[in-house]
PDB file of C-alpha atoms in Angstrom:
ATOM      1  CA  MET U   1      10.229 -46.694 -17.984  1.00 43.00           C
ATOM      2  CA  GLY U   2      10.217 -49.434 -14.998  1.00 46.00           C
ATOM      3  CA  ASP U   3       6.758 -51.783 -14.355  1.00 46.00           C
ATOM      4  CA  GLU U   4       6.460 -49.738 -10.908  1.00 52.00           C
ATOM      5  CA  ASP U   5       6.369 -46.265 -12.527  1.00 61.00           C
ATOM      6  CA  CYS U   6       3.260 -45.305 -13.656  1.00 78.00           C
ATOM      7  CA  LEU U   7       4.154 -42.043 -15.670  1.00 76.00           C
ATOM      8  CA  PRO U   8       6.307 -41.271 -18.635  1.00 84.00           C
ATOM      9  CA  ASP U   9       9.100 -40.096 -18.134  1.00 84.00           C
ATOM     10  CA  GLU U  10       8.625 -36.557 -19.370  1.00 85.00           C
ATOM     11  CA  LEU U  11       5.918 -35.815 -16.418  1.00 83.00           C
ATOM     12  CA  GLU U  12       8.046 -37.374 -13.955  1.00 87.00           C
ATOM     13  CA  GLU U  13       9.759 -33.808 -13.231  1.00 88.00           C
ATOM     14  CA  PRO U  14       7.106 -31.818 -13.270  1.00 86.00           C
ATOM     15  CA  CYS U  15       4.827 -33.716 -10.915  1.00 86.00           C
ATOM     16  CA  THR U  16       7.510 -34.547  -8.966  1.00 89.00           C
ATOM     17  CA  SER U  17       7.680 -30.317  -8.422  1.00 90.00           C
ATOM     18  CA  PHE U  18       3.771 -30.513  -8.030  1.00 85.00           C
ATOM     19  CA  HIS U  19       4.230 -32.853  -5.237  1.00 89.00           C
ATOM     20  CA  ASN U  20       7.381 -30.873  -3.176  1.00 92.00           C
ATOM     21  CA  SER U  21       5.223 -27.572  -3.566  1.00 89.00           C
ATOM     22  CA  LEU U  22       2.368 -28.790  -1.922  1.00 86.00           C
ATOM     23  CA  GLY U  23       4.372 -29.894   0.965  1.00 90.00           C
ATOM     24  CA  GLU U  24       6.057 -26.361   0.919  1.00 91.00           C
ATOM     25  CA  LEU U  25       2.238 -25.294   0.815  1.00 84.00           C
ATOM     26  CA  GLU U  26       1.275 -27.297   3.607  1.00 87.00           C
ATOM     27  CA  GLN U  27       3.941 -26.294   6.013  1.00 90.00           C
ATOM     28  CA  SER U  28       3.059 -22.939   5.005  1.00 86.00           C
ATOM     29  CA  LEU U  29      -0.535 -22.852   5.626  1.00 81.00           C
ATOM     30  CA  LYS U  30       0.041 -25.194   8.851  1.00 87.00           C
ATOM     31  CA  PRO U  31      -0.223 -22.262  11.469  1.00 82.00           C
ATOM     32  CA  LEU U  32      -3.699 -21.206  10.043  1.00 79.00           C
ATOM     33  CA  LEU U  33      -4.218 -24.600   9.687  1.00 81.00           C
ATOM     34  CA  ASP U  34      -3.403 -25.165  13.450  1.00 87.00           C
ATOM     35  CA  SER U  35      -5.924 -22.206  15.354  1.00 86.00           C
ATOM     36  CA  ARG U  36      -9.131 -20.902  15.106  1.00 88.00           C
ATOM     37  CA  LEU U  37     -10.599 -18.561  12.734  1.00 85.00           C
ATOM     38  CA  GLU U  38     -12.656 -16.899  15.387  1.00 88.00           C
ATOM     39  CA  ASP U  39      -9.139 -16.519  17.752  1.00 87.00           C
ATOM     40  CA  MET U  40      -7.428 -14.953  14.278  1.00 85.00           C
ATOM     41  CA  LEU U  41     -10.100 -12.503  14.123  1.00 88.00           C
ATOM     42  CA  GLU U  42     -10.758 -11.599  17.541  1.00 89.00           C
ATOM     43  CA  ASP U  43      -7.698  -9.287  17.783  1.00 87.00           C
ATOM     44  CA  LEU U  44      -8.266  -7.366  14.213  1.00 89.00           C
ATOM     45  CA  ASP U  45      -9.960  -4.483  13.138  1.00 89.00           C
ATOM     46  CA  PRO U  46     -12.512  -4.807  10.284  1.00 90.00           C
ATOM     47  CA  LEU U  47     -10.509  -4.219   7.604  1.00 89.00           C
ATOM     48  CA  GLU U  48      -8.033  -6.660   8.524  1.00 91.00           C
ATOM     49  CA  GLN U  49     -10.378  -9.146   9.381  1.00 91.00           C
ATOM     50  CA  ALA U  50     -12.112  -8.793   6.024  1.00 92.00           C
ATOM     51  CA  SER U  51      -8.567  -9.054   4.668  1.00 91.00           C
ATOM     52  CA  LEU U  52      -7.896 -11.924   6.244  1.00 89.00           C
ATOM     53  CA  LEU U  53     -11.025 -13.770   5.565  1.00 91.00           C
ATOM     54  CA  LEU U  54     -10.540 -12.639   1.700  1.00 93.00           C
ATOM     55  CA  LEU U  55      -7.119 -14.092   1.537  1.00 89.00           C
ATOM     56  CA  ASN U  56      -8.642 -17.752   2.787  1.00 89.00           C
ATOM     57  CA  THR U  57     -10.780 -17.471   0.160  1.00 92.00           C
ATOM     58  CA  TYR U  58      -8.690 -16.212  -2.448  1.00 93.00           C
ATOM     59  CA  THR U  59      -6.313 -19.258  -1.363  1.00 88.00           C
ATOM     60  CA  LEU U  60      -8.849 -22.063  -1.213  1.00 90.00           C
ATOM     61  CA  ASN U  61     -10.217 -20.951  -4.351  1.00 93.00           C
ATOM     62  CA  SER U  62      -6.790 -21.013  -5.921  1.00 91.00           C
ATOM     63  CA  LEU U  63      -6.125 -24.482  -4.792  1.00 88.00           C
ATOM     64  CA  PHE U  64      -9.569 -25.771  -5.933  1.00 92.00           C
ATOM     65  CA  TRP U  65      -8.358 -23.603  -9.342  1.00 91.00           C
ATOM     66  CA  MET U  66      -5.703 -25.882  -9.639  1.00 88.00           C
ATOM     67  CA  PHE U  67      -7.136 -28.885  -8.686  1.00 90.00           C
ATOM     68  CA  LEU U  68      -9.573 -28.720 -11.940  1.00 93.00           C
ATOM     69  CA  THR U  69      -6.160 -27.930 -13.923  1.00 90.00           C
ATOM     70  CA  THR U  70      -5.143 -31.166 -13.137  1.00 85.00           C
ATOM     71  CA  GLN U  71      -8.146 -33.252 -13.586  1.00 90.00           C
ATOM     72  CA  GLY U  72      -7.964 -31.542 -17.102  1.00 91.00           C
ATOM     73  CA  VAL U  73     -10.909 -29.224 -16.817  1.00 92.00           C
ATOM     74  CA  SER U  74     -11.865 -26.482 -18.684  1.00 91.00           C
ATOM     75  CA  LEU U  75     -11.480 -23.467 -17.307  1.00 89.00           C
ATOM     76  CA  SER U  76     -12.236 -20.495 -19.312  1.00 88.00           C
ATOM     77  CA  ASP U  77     -16.440 -20.671 -19.020  1.00 89.00           C
ATOM     78  CA  HIS U  78     -15.867 -22.037 -15.362  1.00 92.00           C
ATOM     79  CA  PRO U  79     -17.340 -20.353 -12.665  1.00 94.00           C
ATOM     80  CA  ILE U  80     -13.814 -20.436 -10.293  1.00 93.00           C
ATOM     81  CA  LYS U  81     -12.805 -18.127 -12.677  1.00 92.00           C
ATOM     82  CA  THR U  82     -15.566 -15.724 -12.215  1.00 92.00           C
ATOM     83  CA  GLU U  83     -15.242 -16.268  -8.542  1.00 93.00           C
ATOM     84  CA  LEU U  84     -11.085 -15.310  -8.611  1.00 92.00           C
ATOM     85  CA  ASP U  85     -12.062 -12.309 -10.152  1.00 93.00           C
ATOM     86  CA  ARG U  86     -15.028 -10.981  -7.799  1.00 94.00           C
ATOM     87  CA  ILE U  87     -12.341 -11.668  -5.114  1.00 93.00           C
ATOM     88  CA  GLN U  88      -9.730  -9.908  -6.837  1.00 93.00           C
ATOM     89  CA  LYS U  89     -12.051  -6.632  -7.172  1.00 95.00           C
ATOM     90  CA  THR U  90     -13.164  -7.150  -3.155  1.00 94.00           C
ATOM     91  CA  MET U  91      -9.369  -7.558  -1.857  1.00 92.00           C
ATOM     92  CA  ALA U  92      -9.195  -3.955  -4.725  1.00 93.00           C
ATOM     93  CA  LYS U  93     -12.111  -2.099  -2.210  1.00 93.00           C
ATOM     94  CA  ILE U  94     -10.789  -3.103   0.946  1.00 92.00           C
ATOM     95  CA  SER U  95      -7.303  -1.478  -0.327  1.00 90.00           C
ATOM     96  CA  ASP U  96      -8.747   1.129  -1.039  1.00 90.00           C
ATOM     97  CA  ALA U  97     -10.367   1.960   1.786  1.00 89.00           C
ATOM     98  CA  ARG U  98      -7.271   0.881   4.149  1.00 87.00           C
ATOM     99  CA  ASN U  99      -5.376   3.630   2.171  1.00 86.00           C
ATOM    100  CA  LYS U 100      -8.132   5.862   2.638  1.00 84.00           C
ATOM    101  CA  GLN U 101      -8.209   5.070   6.434  1.00 80.00           C
ATOM    102  CA  LYS U 102      -4.731   5.953   6.872  1.00 79.00           C
ATOM    103  CA  GLY U 103      -4.856   9.434   4.921  1.00 71.00           C
ATOM    104  CA  ALA U 104      -2.686  11.336   3.232  1.00 58.00           C
ATOM    105  CA  THR U 105       0.303  11.939   5.617  1.00 62.00           C
ATOM    106  CA  PRO U 106       2.692  14.661   4.547  1.00 61.00           C
ATOM    107  CA  LYS U 107       6.221  14.111   4.559  1.00 66.00           C
ATOM    108  CA  LEU U 108       8.537  15.809   7.085  1.00 71.00           C
ATOM    109  CA  SER U 109      10.685  17.864   4.923  1.00 72.00           C
ATOM    110  CA  GLY U 110       7.630  18.922   2.305  1.00 70.00           C
ATOM    111  CA  ALA U 111       5.820  19.913   5.720  1.00 70.00           C
ATOM    112  CA  ASN U 112       8.847  22.010   6.986  1.00 71.00           C
ATOM    113  CA  ARG U 113       9.238  23.836   3.807  1.00 72.00           C
ATOM    114  CA  PHE U 114       5.764  24.853   3.916  1.00 69.00           C
ATOM    115  CA  VAL U 115       5.625  25.952   7.240  1.00 68.00           C
ATOM    116  CA  ARG U 116       8.665  28.075   6.809  1.00 67.00           C
ATOM    117  CA  ASN U 117       7.338  29.735   3.694  1.00 68.00           C
ATOM    118  CA  ALA U 118       4.159  30.295   5.138  1.00 66.00           C
ATOM    119  CA  LEU U 119       5.540  32.356   7.870  1.00 67.00           C
ATOM    120  CA  TRP U 120       6.384  35.906   7.289  1.00 60.00           C
ATOM    121  CA  SER U 121       9.347  37.397   8.457  1.00 62.00           C
ATOM    122  CA  LEU U 122      10.549  40.708   8.702  1.00 60.00           C
ATOM    123  CA  GLU U 123      13.889  40.159   7.778  1.00 66.00           C
ATOM    124  CA  GLU U 124      12.591  38.569   4.340  1.00 65.00           C
ATOM    125  CA  LYS U 125       9.799  41.010   3.808  1.00 65.00           C
ATOM    126  CA  ASN U 126      13.007  43.683   4.249  1.00 67.00           C
ATOM    127  CA  GLN U 127      14.834  42.078   1.603  1.00 68.00           C
ATOM    128  CA  GLN U 128      11.664  41.807  -0.477  1.00 67.00           C
ATOM    129  CA  LYS U 129      11.862  45.899  -0.368  1.00 66.00           C
ATOM    130  CA  ARG U 130      14.952  46.498  -0.893  1.00 66.00           C
ATOM    131  CA  PHE U 131      14.831  44.050  -4.479  1.00 62.00           C
ATOM    132  CA  THR U 132      11.876  46.298  -5.288  1.00 63.00           C
ATOM    133  CA  ASN U 133      13.332  49.357  -4.367  1.00 61.00           C
ATOM    134  CA  GLU U 134      16.484  48.255  -6.568  1.00 59.00           C
ATOM    135  CA  ASN U 135      14.655  47.174  -9.584  1.00 56.00           C
ATOM    136  CA  THR U 136      12.470  50.605  -9.574  1.00 56.00           C
ATOM    137  CA  GLY U 137      15.352  52.734  -8.716  1.00 54.00           C
ATOM    138  CA  ASP U 138      13.338  54.168  -5.771  1.00 53.00           C
ATOM    139  CA  ASP U 139      16.283  54.613  -3.023  1.00 53.00           C
ATOM    140  CA  GLY U 140      13.394  53.705  -0.388  1.00 53.00           C
ATOM    141  CA  LEU U 141      15.110  55.725   2.614  1.00 55.00           C
ATOM    142  CA  SER U 142      11.999  57.119   3.936  1.00 60.00           C
ATOM    143  CA  LYS U 143      10.439  53.721   3.860  1.00 62.00           C
ATOM    144  CA  LYS U 144      13.222  52.311   5.786  1.00 61.00           C
ATOM    145  CA  LEU U 145      13.057  54.993   8.396  1.00 61.00           C
ATOM    146  CA  LYS U 146       9.656  54.483   8.680  1.00 64.00           C
ATOM    147  CA  LEU U 147      10.499  50.509   9.357  1.00 66.00           C
ATOM    148  CA  GLU U 148      12.952  51.311  11.836  1.00 68.00           C
ATOM    149  CA  GLU U 149      11.015  53.596  13.764  1.00 67.00           C
ATOM    150  CA  ASP U 150       8.156  50.614  13.757  1.00 68.00           C
ATOM    151  CA  LEU U 151      10.514  47.884  14.990  1.00 67.00           C
ATOM    152  CA  SER U 152      11.861  50.408  17.817  1.00 66.00           C
ATOM    153  CA  SER U 153       8.642  51.164  19.256  1.00 66.00           C
ATOM    154  CA  ASN U 154       7.795  47.515  19.154  1.00 62.00           C
ATOM    155  CA  HIS U 155      10.537  46.701  21.227  1.00 58.00           C
TER     156      HIS U 155
END
């Protein structure tokens, strides 16, 4: 350890890493910091506005949490812990509201199967009758003639 170093060698790497991470965070937040909040909220729907405001609040509280940690403050009973929990619960409520707003959207293949199975088809009905007649021993000849008569009268 030289005269100009004020940190022990074992802390130098974690502090350098922390400093680099803060620089990356600053670059990531630069677009948000350079624009006005009102301008960002202007084009968003109410749920998106709430999400953005909560994200900002959570980010600031997380940074404060990190600051307190670097200062050696015990966070087990600190009010910031309660605040972060409250924000997370609110974020979950907004996520639930967003999911309800989207509604259940059925998959196309499932919807097609549902419609196909719900629609009555004459051919399927005939196949079901034949299957039933084969299993019961009834030849169904009179029923078949009646069905053919009904078909010819409909056309």
